[in-house]
CSV table of C-alpha atoms and ligand atoms in Angstrom, one decimal:
chain,number,residue,atom,x,y,z
A,1,MET,CA,-27.4,-0.9,11.3
A,2,ASP,CA,-25.2,-0.5,8.3
A,3,GLN,CA,-22.2,-3.4,8.7
A,4,ASP,CA,-19.1,-2.2,6.7
A,5,PRO,CA,-18.6,-4.6,4.0
A,6,VAL,CA,-14.9,-5.0,4.6
A,7,PRO,CA,-14.1,-4.4,8.2
A,8,GLN,CA,-10.5,-3.2,9.3
A,9,PRO,CA,-9.2,-5.4,12.3
A,10,ALA,CA,-9.2,-2.2,15.5
A,11,GLY,CA,-6.6,-0.3,15.7
A,12,ARG,CA,-5.3,0.4,11.9
A,13,CYS,CA,-5.9,2.7,9.4
A,14,THR,CA,-8.2,2.4,6.1
A,15,ALA,CA,-4.9,2.2,4.2
A,16,ALA,CA,-4.0,-1.0,5.4
A,17,HIS,CA,-5.3,-4.3,3.5
A,18,ILE,CA,-7.4,-6.9,5.4
A,19,GLU,CA,-5.1,-9.1,4.8
A,20,ASP,CA,-2.1,-7.5,5.1
A,21,PRO,CA,-1.3,-8.4,8.6
A,22,THR,CA,1.4,-6.2,10.0
A,23,PRO,CA,0.6,-2.8,12.2
A,24,CYS,CA,0.9,0.8,11.2
A,25,GLN,CA,3.6,2.6,11.8
A,26,GLY,CA,3.3,6.6,12.9
A,27,PRO,CA,-0.7,8.8,12.9
A,28,HIS,CA,-3.2,6.9,10.6
A,29,ASP,CA,-3.6,10.2,8.5
A,30,ALA,CA,0.0,10.7,7.4
A,31,VAL,CA,-0.4,10.0,3.8
A,32,THR,CA,-4.0,10.1,1.9
A,33,ILE,CA,-3.8,7.2,-1.0
A,34,LEU,CA,-6.1,8.7,-4.4
A,35,ASP,CA,-6.6,5.1,-6.8
A,36,GLY,CA,-7.2,7.4,-10.1
A,37,THR,CA,-10.9,6.4,-9.9
A,38,GLY,CA,-11.6,8.7,-7.2
A,39,ASN,CA,-11.3,7.0,-4.0
A,40,ALA,CA,-8.8,8.1,-1.4
A,41,ALA,CA,-7.5,6.2,1.8
A,42,THR,CA,-5.6,7.9,4.5
A,43,GLY,CA,-3.2,5.8,5.8
A,44,CYS,CA,-0.4,5.8,7.6
A,45,GLU,CA,3.1,5.8,6.0
A,46,HIS,CA,3.9,2.3,6.6
A,47,HIS,CA,0.4,1.4,4.9
A,48,GLY,CA,0.4,4.4,2.6
A,49,ALA,CA,3.8,2.8,0.8
A,50,ARG,CA,2.5,-0.7,0.6
A,51,MET,CA,-1.3,0.4,-0.8
A,52,LEU,CA,0.9,2.6,-3.6
A,53,ALA,CA,2.9,0.2,-4.9
A,54,SER,CA,-0.3,-2.6,-5.5
A,55,ILE,CA,-2.9,-0.4,-7.1
A,56,ASP,CA,-1.3,0.4,-10.8
A,57,GLY,CA,-2.2,4.2,-11.3
A,58,ALA,CA,-2.4,5.6,-7.6
A,59,ARG,CA,-1.0,8.8,-6.2
A,60,ILE,CA,0.0,9.8,-3.1
A,61,GLU,CA,-0.6,12.9,-1.4
A,62,PRO,CA,0.5,14.2,2.1
A,63,GLY,CA,-1.5,13.9,5.2
A,64,SER,CA,-0.6,15.0,9.0
A,65,VAL,CA,3.0,14.3,8.9
A,66,VAL,CA,5.4,16.7,7.6
A,67,GLY,CA,7.6,14.4,4.6
A,68,ALA,CA,5.5,10.8,5.2
A,69,ALA,CA,4.1,11.1,1.5
A,70,THR,CA,7.9,12.1,0.3
A,71,ARG,CA,9.3,8.5,2.1
A,72,ALA,CA,6.4,6.4,1.2
A,73,PHE,CA,6.4,7.3,-2.4
A,74,ALA,CA,10.4,6.2,-1.9
A,75,ALA,CA,9.6,3.5,-0.3
A,76,ALA,CA,6.7,2.2,-2.6
A,77,GLN,CA,9.1,2.0,-5.9
A,78,THR,CA,11.0,-1.4,-3.8
A,79,ILE,CA,8.0,-2.9,-2.5
A,80,ARG,CA,6.3,-5.4,-4.4
A,81,PRO,CA,2.5,-5.5,-5.4
A,82,PHE,CA,0.4,-6.8,-2.6
A,83,CYS,CA,4.1,-8.0,-0.9
A,84,TRP,CA,1.9,-9.4,2.0
A,85,TYR,CA,1.4,-12.4,-0.3
A,86,GLU,CA,4.7,-13.2,-0.7
A,87,ASP,CA,4.0,-17.5,-0.8
A,88,SER,CA,2.9,-16.6,-4.9
A,89,PRO,CA,5.2,-17.0,-7.3
A,90,ARG,CA,6.5,-13.5,-9.2
A,91,THR,CA,7.7,-13.8,-12.2
A,92,GLU,CA,5.6,-11.1,-14.5
A,93,PRO,CA,6.2,-7.6,-14.2
A,94,SER,CA,2.4,-6.9,-12.2
A,95,GLN,CA,4.1,-9.1,-9.5
A,96,LEU,CA,7.0,-6.9,-9.1
A,97,SER,CA,7.7,-3.5,-7.6
A,98,HIS,CA,8.9,-0.4,-10.0
A,99,ALA,CA,12.3,-0.6,-9.1
A,100,GLU,CA,12.6,-4.6,-10.0
A,101,ASN,CA,10.5,-3.5,-13.5
A,102,ALA,CA,13.2,-0.7,-14.1
A,103,ARG,CA,16.5,-3.0,-13.5
A,104,PRO,CA,18.3,-4.0,-16.7
A,105,VAL,CA,18.2,-7.4,-17.5
B,201,LIG,ZN1,-1.5,1.8,8.7
């Protein structure tokens, strides 16, 4: 039997990062995230937003929940990439949210 190289904890969507401890919010196929290199992951609205914020060049498409992709896209603007690693210092633009990078200095 083949082993999944990155096993996901049971009960979470495929957009949930393995090191992100937060639970899903809503259906696990609410949105689809495209990473720009041909990979796609379906996920809940919460993890879809986090994945979108974490992958440079990623896009989000609607899934089973009307309006979820729009809300997740809006939420992703204020979510820092890999926001579950909050113990690391955040000084580079690539570590800050789109909203933070757009803010006038
Ligand atoms: Zn999820």
